[in-house]
XYZ file of C-alpha atoms in Angstrom:
441
model
C -34.220 -39.076 99.803
C -36.962 -41.655 98.991
C -40.621 -41.287 99.690
C -42.151 -44.080 101.876
C -44.400 -45.298 99.126
C -42.041 -45.763 96.277
C -38.542 -47.127 95.417
C -37.062 -44.048 93.885
C -35.638 -40.711 94.988
C -38.221 -37.771 95.135
C -36.355 -36.032 92.250
C -36.686 -39.101 89.936
C -40.281 -39.519 90.813
C -40.996 -35.782 90.119
C -38.963 -35.665 86.825
C -40.787 -38.886 85.604
C -44.136 -37.362 86.373
C -43.343 -34.240 84.489
C -41.666 -35.905 81.448
C -44.471 -38.663 81.192
C -47.276 -36.491 82.406
C -48.120 -39.188 84.925
C -49.029 -37.076 87.993
C -52.643 -38.496 88.812
C -51.682 -41.962 89.747
C -49.127 -44.334 88.246
C -50.126 -45.495 84.838
C -49.429 -49.276 84.509
C -51.257 -50.121 81.481
C -49.835 -53.293 79.445
C -47.052 -54.027 82.007
C -46.828 -56.248 85.099
C -47.361 -54.831 88.645
C -43.741 -55.457 89.656
C -42.526 -53.623 86.541
C -44.847 -50.840 87.419
C -42.977 -50.148 90.532
C -39.772 -49.652 88.520
C -41.144 -47.380 86.014
C -39.764 -44.025 86.880
C -36.190 -45.309 87.164
C -36.539 -47.486 83.977
C -38.174 -44.439 82.081
C -35.160 -42.299 83.003
C -32.633 -44.697 82.128
C -34.151 -45.594 78.932
C -34.343 -41.789 78.200
C -30.733 -41.062 78.779
C -29.284 -44.354 77.140
C -31.376 -43.643 73.989
C -30.674 -40.047 73.830
C -26.940 -40.799 73.798
C -27.415 -43.394 71.185
C -29.437 -41.025 69.017
C -27.015 -38.456 69.501
C -24.254 -40.823 68.268
C -26.365 -41.730 65.188
C -26.665 -38.085 64.224
C -22.936 -37.345 64.680
C -21.996 -40.450 62.564
C -25.005 -39.996 60.116
C -24.918 -42.041 56.837
C -26.869 -39.063 55.491
C -24.421 -36.304 56.248
C -21.225 -37.105 58.137
C -20.114 -40.201 56.304
C -20.720 -38.978 52.692
C -18.696 -35.915 53.641
C -15.910 -38.201 55.146
C -15.793 -40.599 52.103
C -15.388 -37.716 49.775
C -12.643 -36.187 51.982
C -10.743 -39.487 51.807
C -10.983 -39.800 48.318
C -13.171 -42.808 48.162
C -14.965 -43.733 45.083
C -18.059 -41.564 44.627
C -20.310 -44.590 43.664
C -19.889 -45.829 47.350
C -22.127 -42.713 48.504
C -25.189 -44.545 47.091
C -24.659 -47.560 49.270
C -24.177 -45.732 52.736
C -27.881 -45.383 53.620
C -29.064 -48.603 52.239
C -26.349 -50.544 54.184
C -26.916 -48.424 57.284
C -30.681 -49.155 57.297
C -31.115 -52.588 55.529
C -27.941 -54.098 57.325
C -29.655 -53.601 60.607
C -32.992 -55.140 59.404
C -32.310 -58.018 57.088
C -31.112 -60.449 59.809
C -33.759 -59.509 62.360
C -35.822 -62.640 61.748
C -32.834 -64.584 63.008
C -32.047 -62.136 65.718
C -35.581 -62.145 66.920
C -35.423 -65.866 67.518
C -32.150 -65.554 69.446
C -33.506 -62.622 71.490
C -36.718 -64.743 72.492
C -34.329 -67.264 74.122
C -33.249 -64.649 76.685
C -35.460 -64.114 79.687
C -33.721 -60.729 80.376
C -33.198 -59.041 76.966
C -31.451 -55.593 77.982
C -28.120 -57.401 77.627
C -28.555 -57.789 74.070
C -28.890 -53.981 73.678
C -25.820 -53.478 76.034
C -23.567 -55.788 73.984
C -24.936 -54.400 70.662
C -24.241 -50.823 71.878
C -20.708 -51.680 72.794
C -20.057 -53.205 69.334
C -21.439 -50.196 67.639
C -19.153 -47.947 69.599
C -16.281 -50.149 68.812
C -17.053 -49.872 65.038
C -17.215 -45.904 65.327
C -13.847 -46.101 66.993
C -12.407 -47.996 64.116
C -13.807 -45.526 61.655
C -12.210 -42.820 63.478
C -8.918 -44.684 63.001
C -9.674 -45.099 59.282
C -10.136 -41.347 58.990
C -6.669 -40.784 60.270
C -4.734 -43.612 58.574
C -6.387 -44.678 55.324
C -7.351 -42.985 52.028
C -8.803 -43.799 48.613
C -10.587 -46.908 47.837
C -9.150 -48.734 50.773
C -10.608 -46.165 53.199
C -13.920 -46.484 51.386
C -14.095 -50.321 51.555
C -13.056 -50.154 55.184
C -15.856 -47.689 55.982
C -18.454 -49.814 54.208
C -17.205 -53.123 56.010
C -17.466 -51.427 59.489
C -20.737 -49.957 58.541
C -22.146 -53.427 57.837
C -20.969 -54.772 61.191
C -22.408 -51.478 62.800
C -25.710 -52.191 61.234
C -25.756 -55.827 62.274
C -25.283 -54.657 65.852
C -27.949 -51.993 65.488
C -30.393 -54.764 64.315
C -29.916 -56.603 67.477
C -30.520 -53.480 69.570
C -33.666 -52.702 67.637
C -35.268 -55.974 68.458
C -34.113 -56.031 72.033
C -35.219 -52.450 72.658
C -38.720 -52.831 71.643
C -39.268 -55.899 73.693
C -37.570 -54.334 76.858
C -39.687 -51.173 76.226
C -42.857 -53.338 76.177
C -41.977 -54.910 79.339
C -40.821 -51.915 81.311
C -42.639 -48.749 80.029
C -46.581 -48.449 80.237
C -48.683 -48.230 77.203
C -49.826 -44.518 76.645
C -46.323 -43.390 77.844
C -44.054 -44.894 75.127
C -44.614 -42.321 72.496
C -43.988 -39.480 75.096
C -40.517 -41.304 75.815
C -39.725 -41.506 72.120
C -40.551 -38.003 71.807
C -38.307 -36.770 74.571
C -35.310 -38.923 73.418
C -35.553 -37.302 69.893
C -35.954 -33.763 71.342
C -32.870 -34.084 73.815
C -30.663 -35.542 71.112
C -31.947 -32.939 68.566
C -31.089 -30.007 70.770
C -27.591 -31.334 71.425
C -27.107 -32.053 67.685
C -28.404 -28.494 66.784
C -25.710 -27.015 68.926
C -23.007 -29.291 67.418
C -24.083 -28.522 63.915
C -24.067 -24.758 64.603
C -20.553 -25.176 66.009
C -19.449 -27.063 62.851
C -20.859 -24.236 60.717
C -18.421 -21.926 62.304
C -15.423 -24.063 61.854
C -15.033 -23.456 58.020
C -11.250 -24.046 57.980
C -11.203 -27.196 59.939
C -11.750 -29.845 57.184
C -9.328 -32.335 58.186
C -9.081 -36.036 58.953
C -8.713 -35.212 62.590
C -11.871 -33.230 62.436
C -13.878 -36.157 61.235
C -12.118 -38.540 63.451
C -12.989 -36.386 66.494
C -16.718 -36.543 65.487
C -16.575 -40.343 65.141
C -14.745 -40.640 68.406
C -17.358 -38.479 70.143
C -20.050 -40.771 68.650
C -18.229 -43.809 69.884
C -18.062 -42.407 73.519
C -21.821 -41.850 73.456
C -22.502 -45.428 72.473
C -20.335 -46.746 75.348
C -21.983 -44.531 77.908
C -25.363 -45.389 76.534
C -24.588 -49.231 77.050
C -23.482 -48.548 80.531
C -26.581 -46.604 81.336
C -28.991 -49.194 79.645
C -27.493 -51.872 81.950
C -29.163 -50.295 84.899
C -32.699 -50.814 83.673
C -34.505 -53.224 85.969
C -36.069 -55.865 83.784
C -37.924 -58.863 84.930
C -37.727 -62.311 83.230
C -40.082 -62.837 80.252
C -41.361 -65.679 78.246
C -38.612 -67.577 76.144
C -40.878 -69.861 74.076
C -40.400 -69.807 70.290
C -36.707 -69.232 70.373
C -35.470 -72.869 69.827
C -35.742 -73.243 66.037
C -33.460 -70.569 64.743
C -33.621 -69.502 61.211
C -36.194 -72.176 60.313
C -38.540 -70.956 62.961
C -37.953 -67.238 61.904
C -39.027 -68.029 58.250
C -42.141 -69.660 59.471
C -43.018 -66.305 61.157
C -43.313 -64.879 57.518
C -46.812 -66.458 57.541
C -47.812 -63.457 59.631
C -47.963 -61.409 56.373
C -50.465 -63.909 54.953
C -52.535 -64.526 58.208
C -52.601 -61.314 59.946
C -54.443 -58.540 57.867
C -53.619 -55.548 60.236
C -49.973 -56.500 60.328
C -49.840 -56.827 56.439
C -51.337 -53.395 55.947
C -48.815 -51.930 58.443
C -45.896 -53.467 56.456
C -47.043 -52.230 53.201
C -47.518 -48.750 54.456
C -44.280 -48.703 56.176
C -42.439 -49.880 52.989
C -44.020 -47.073 50.848
C -42.949 -44.660 53.522
C -39.138 -45.579 53.348
C -38.675 -42.300 51.195
C -38.752 -40.323 54.595
C -35.357 -41.679 55.252
C -34.010 -42.465 51.734
C -34.687 -39.012 50.329
C -32.221 -37.080 52.642
C -28.865 -37.833 50.644
C -30.661 -36.625 47.473
C -31.624 -33.393 49.118
C -28.010 -32.974 50.001
C -26.780 -34.132 46.493
C -28.882 -31.369 44.788
C -27.742 -28.863 47.460
C -24.139 -29.671 46.808
C -24.607 -29.311 43.225
C -26.146 -25.838 43.613
C -24.255 -24.549 46.585
C -21.014 -26.376 46.850
C -19.461 -28.765 49.347
C -18.067 -26.502 52.075
C -18.010 -27.709 55.625
C -20.361 -24.870 56.725
C -22.918 -26.585 54.464
C -22.544 -29.964 56.484
C -22.829 -28.105 59.723
C -25.987 -26.439 58.730
C -27.625 -29.737 57.616
C -26.504 -31.383 60.852
C -27.984 -28.589 62.799
C -31.205 -28.579 60.834
C -31.523 -32.302 61.432
C -31.138 -31.557 65.231
C -33.616 -28.666 65.136
C -36.175 -30.916 63.580
C -36.038 -33.570 66.304
C -36.019 -30.856 68.921
C -39.023 -28.906 67.697
C -41.191 -31.962 66.512
C -40.640 -35.070 68.556
C -42.323 -34.205 71.840
C -45.468 -33.187 69.846
C -45.287 -36.303 67.656
C -44.634 -38.346 70.777
C -47.595 -37.173 72.762
C -49.944 -37.354 69.826
C -48.616 -40.873 69.101
C -49.831 -42.013 72.474
C -53.413 -40.707 71.471
C -53.213 -42.070 67.875
C -49.947 -43.431 66.402
C -51.869 -44.267 63.307
C -52.677 -40.428 62.523
C -49.020 -39.521 63.444
C -47.645 -41.960 60.838
C -50.134 -41.043 58.147
C -49.662 -37.305 58.456
C -45.767 -37.550 58.693
C -45.660 -39.656 55.516
C -47.928 -37.143 53.605
C -45.472 -34.512 54.795
C -42.370 -36.381 53.680
C -43.837 -37.183 50.354
C -45.016 -33.670 49.520
C -41.721 -32.137 50.346
C -39.764 -34.581 48.191
C -41.972 -33.557 45.317
C -41.532 -29.940 46.081
C -37.655 -30.322 46.279
C -37.642 -31.891 42.926
C -39.602 -28.962 41.519
C -37.508 -26.362 43.223
C -34.088 -27.925 41.797
C -35.456 -27.650 38.360
C -36.101 -23.899 38.783
C -33.290 -21.245 38.179
C -33.446 -19.384 41.319
C -30.899 -17.071 43.086
C -28.389 -18.848 45.424
C -29.440 -16.758 48.425
C -33.068 -18.160 47.849
C -31.905 -21.569 47.232
C -29.997 -21.861 50.594
C -33.143 -20.969 52.401
C -35.286 -23.464 50.509
C -33.186 -26.295 50.817
C -32.561 -25.918 54.476
C -36.220 -25.333 55.055
C -37.132 -28.510 53.121
C -34.497 -30.539 54.813
C -35.921 -29.332 58.264
C -39.354 -30.366 57.033
C -38.114 -33.767 56.088
C -36.488 -34.244 59.484
C -39.791 -33.339 61.272
C -41.708 -35.716 58.995
C -39.208 -38.536 59.382
C -39.195 -38.054 63.286
C -43.144 -38.475 62.971
C -42.939 -41.465 60.537
C -40.368 -43.253 63.054
C -42.315 -42.408 66.221
C -45.722 -43.317 64.661
C -44.625 -46.691 63.378
C -42.574 -47.588 66.481
C -45.418 -46.697 68.808
C -47.974 -48.489 66.681
C -45.825 -51.603 66.531
C -45.333 -51.729 70.211
C -49.046 -51.040 70.961
C -50.426 -53.435 68.319
C -48.972 -56.642 69.826
C -47.718 -57.967 73.300
C -45.288 -60.587 74.450
C -43.507 -62.707 71.885
C -45.936 -61.713 69.374
C -44.478 -58.150 69.524
C -40.998 -59.697 68.946
C -42.219 -61.578 65.913
C -43.798 -58.507 64.448
C -40.631 -56.441 64.717
C -38.324 -59.161 63.450
C -40.479 -60.094 60.441
C -41.319 -56.328 59.498
C -37.808 -55.063 59.805
C -36.445 -58.083 57.869
C -38.956 -57.627 54.967
C -38.388 -53.816 55.101
C -34.683 -54.300 55.059
C -34.686 -56.377 51.924
C -36.934 -53.940 50.187
C -34.996 -51.107 51.479
C -31.670 -52.424 50.093
C -33.589 -53.073 46.714
C -35.045 -49.602 46.753
C -31.787 -48.006 47.461
C -29.901 -49.742 44.649
C -32.682 -48.912 42.238
C -32.670 -45.188 43.592
C -28.862 -45.049 42.988
C -29.372 -46.260 39.516
C -32.169 -43.793 38.845
C -30.092 -41.002 40.265
C -27.390 -41.549 37.809
C -29.793 -40.359 35.176
C -32.049 -37.838 37.368
C -32.007 -37.184 41.165
C -35.374 -35.324 40.648
C -36.912 -38.467 39.130
C -35.777 -40.349 42.277
C -37.321 -37.781 44.562
C -40.589 -37.926 42.586
C -40.733 -41.650 43.064
C -39.983 -41.422 46.807
C -42.478 -38.613 47.231
C -45.298 -40.380 45.351
C -44.727 -43.475 47.472
C -44.909 -41.348 50.699
C -48.260 -40.105 49.690
C -49.490 -43.501 48.940
C -48.380 -44.728 52.395
C -50.424 -41.888 54.053
C -53.607 -42.923 52.230
C -53.146 -46.671 53.349
C -52.303 -45.925 56.904
C -55.346 -43.808 57.299
C -57.362 -46.905 57.253
C -55.216 -48.783 59.954
C -57.180 -50.046 63.115
C -56.647 -47.713 65.924
C -54.423 -49.376 68.721
C -53.052 -46.404 70.779
C -54.744 -44.615 73.466
């Protein structure tokens, strides 16, 4: 049943109004009138598709699942230090080129759809690797597939922010991101708790099952995202390829607000990079049982479930404050974990401390991501938004890869020193971002 004054079923309108808190007249800020008419449906399709993709990312996480799988298959231990940098920087480094290609498309949702299908295919092949290969060959195969996966993720990243900017009103984008993280976090929590009870299921079939489930989530997400109603946008600026993309680097020199954003974002990278080092210290102190993997996955899901709706609503009021406070929390926790690991504490207490700090890091990372994404989308419009996303992600990708390699080298001598470095950078990011111009609300 559809109300006479709208294009969507009553249940879709009602659900959108509840989730977006948009019950006193349709908010249409920063989008076209025709896009505004499609907002309820687009909001729900975006919510479902990105919840599925976020769940897939957690099931096949480079911070938890892939390290455990690599060790199970007998891959070289030095490869562990490359998983997160490849996963993150591989999706960011090519984005100046990808951004130029995306700008050529009047309808950009199909870039996300094809990218999602490619990511699902990579995870499907990783499941095959888990069942068939072992040793160094398995490790190199996983790294190669992870590189391809990350490149596809980069295309999705550029396309999503642009599609969101065209289809979701300003002041409702943070709420959308919050609900995506919360829903995927709730499902991840349940799966992690289930893993914690399957202590005797540490087999290749078990890991393959996780990867196949993540693959199915991506295929379904691509199908749902294709249902979004997107109207044609501007295509200027997409004709010069890589040359045009490099010219956009001038934004860092000419745009002071954007430059401050990139600097603070670079210093906040520790909210994502620190997680494997938390796990490394926990494995050293508590062992590598599957129950530990399950608990860390559950805690990661719980962090998104309890924090993201709050971060999201706050981000619509002040994405600057969300980013700053979340960066401070991540930095402080990394310094705390480094200190705790140096103390001789009972294992019963150590379990609780590591899990609690990992929960706090997950909450902080959710805030950092939501804060910077909402700030980025609100800071610019049209093709300028695409340029901002492409340049900042490409620069951050290069710095992330360098930081990851340096962090891995430092970790050979002291994991605690790496955490102190990342934690201090997070606190510096918090101070810098407090002086950003307010663009949300």
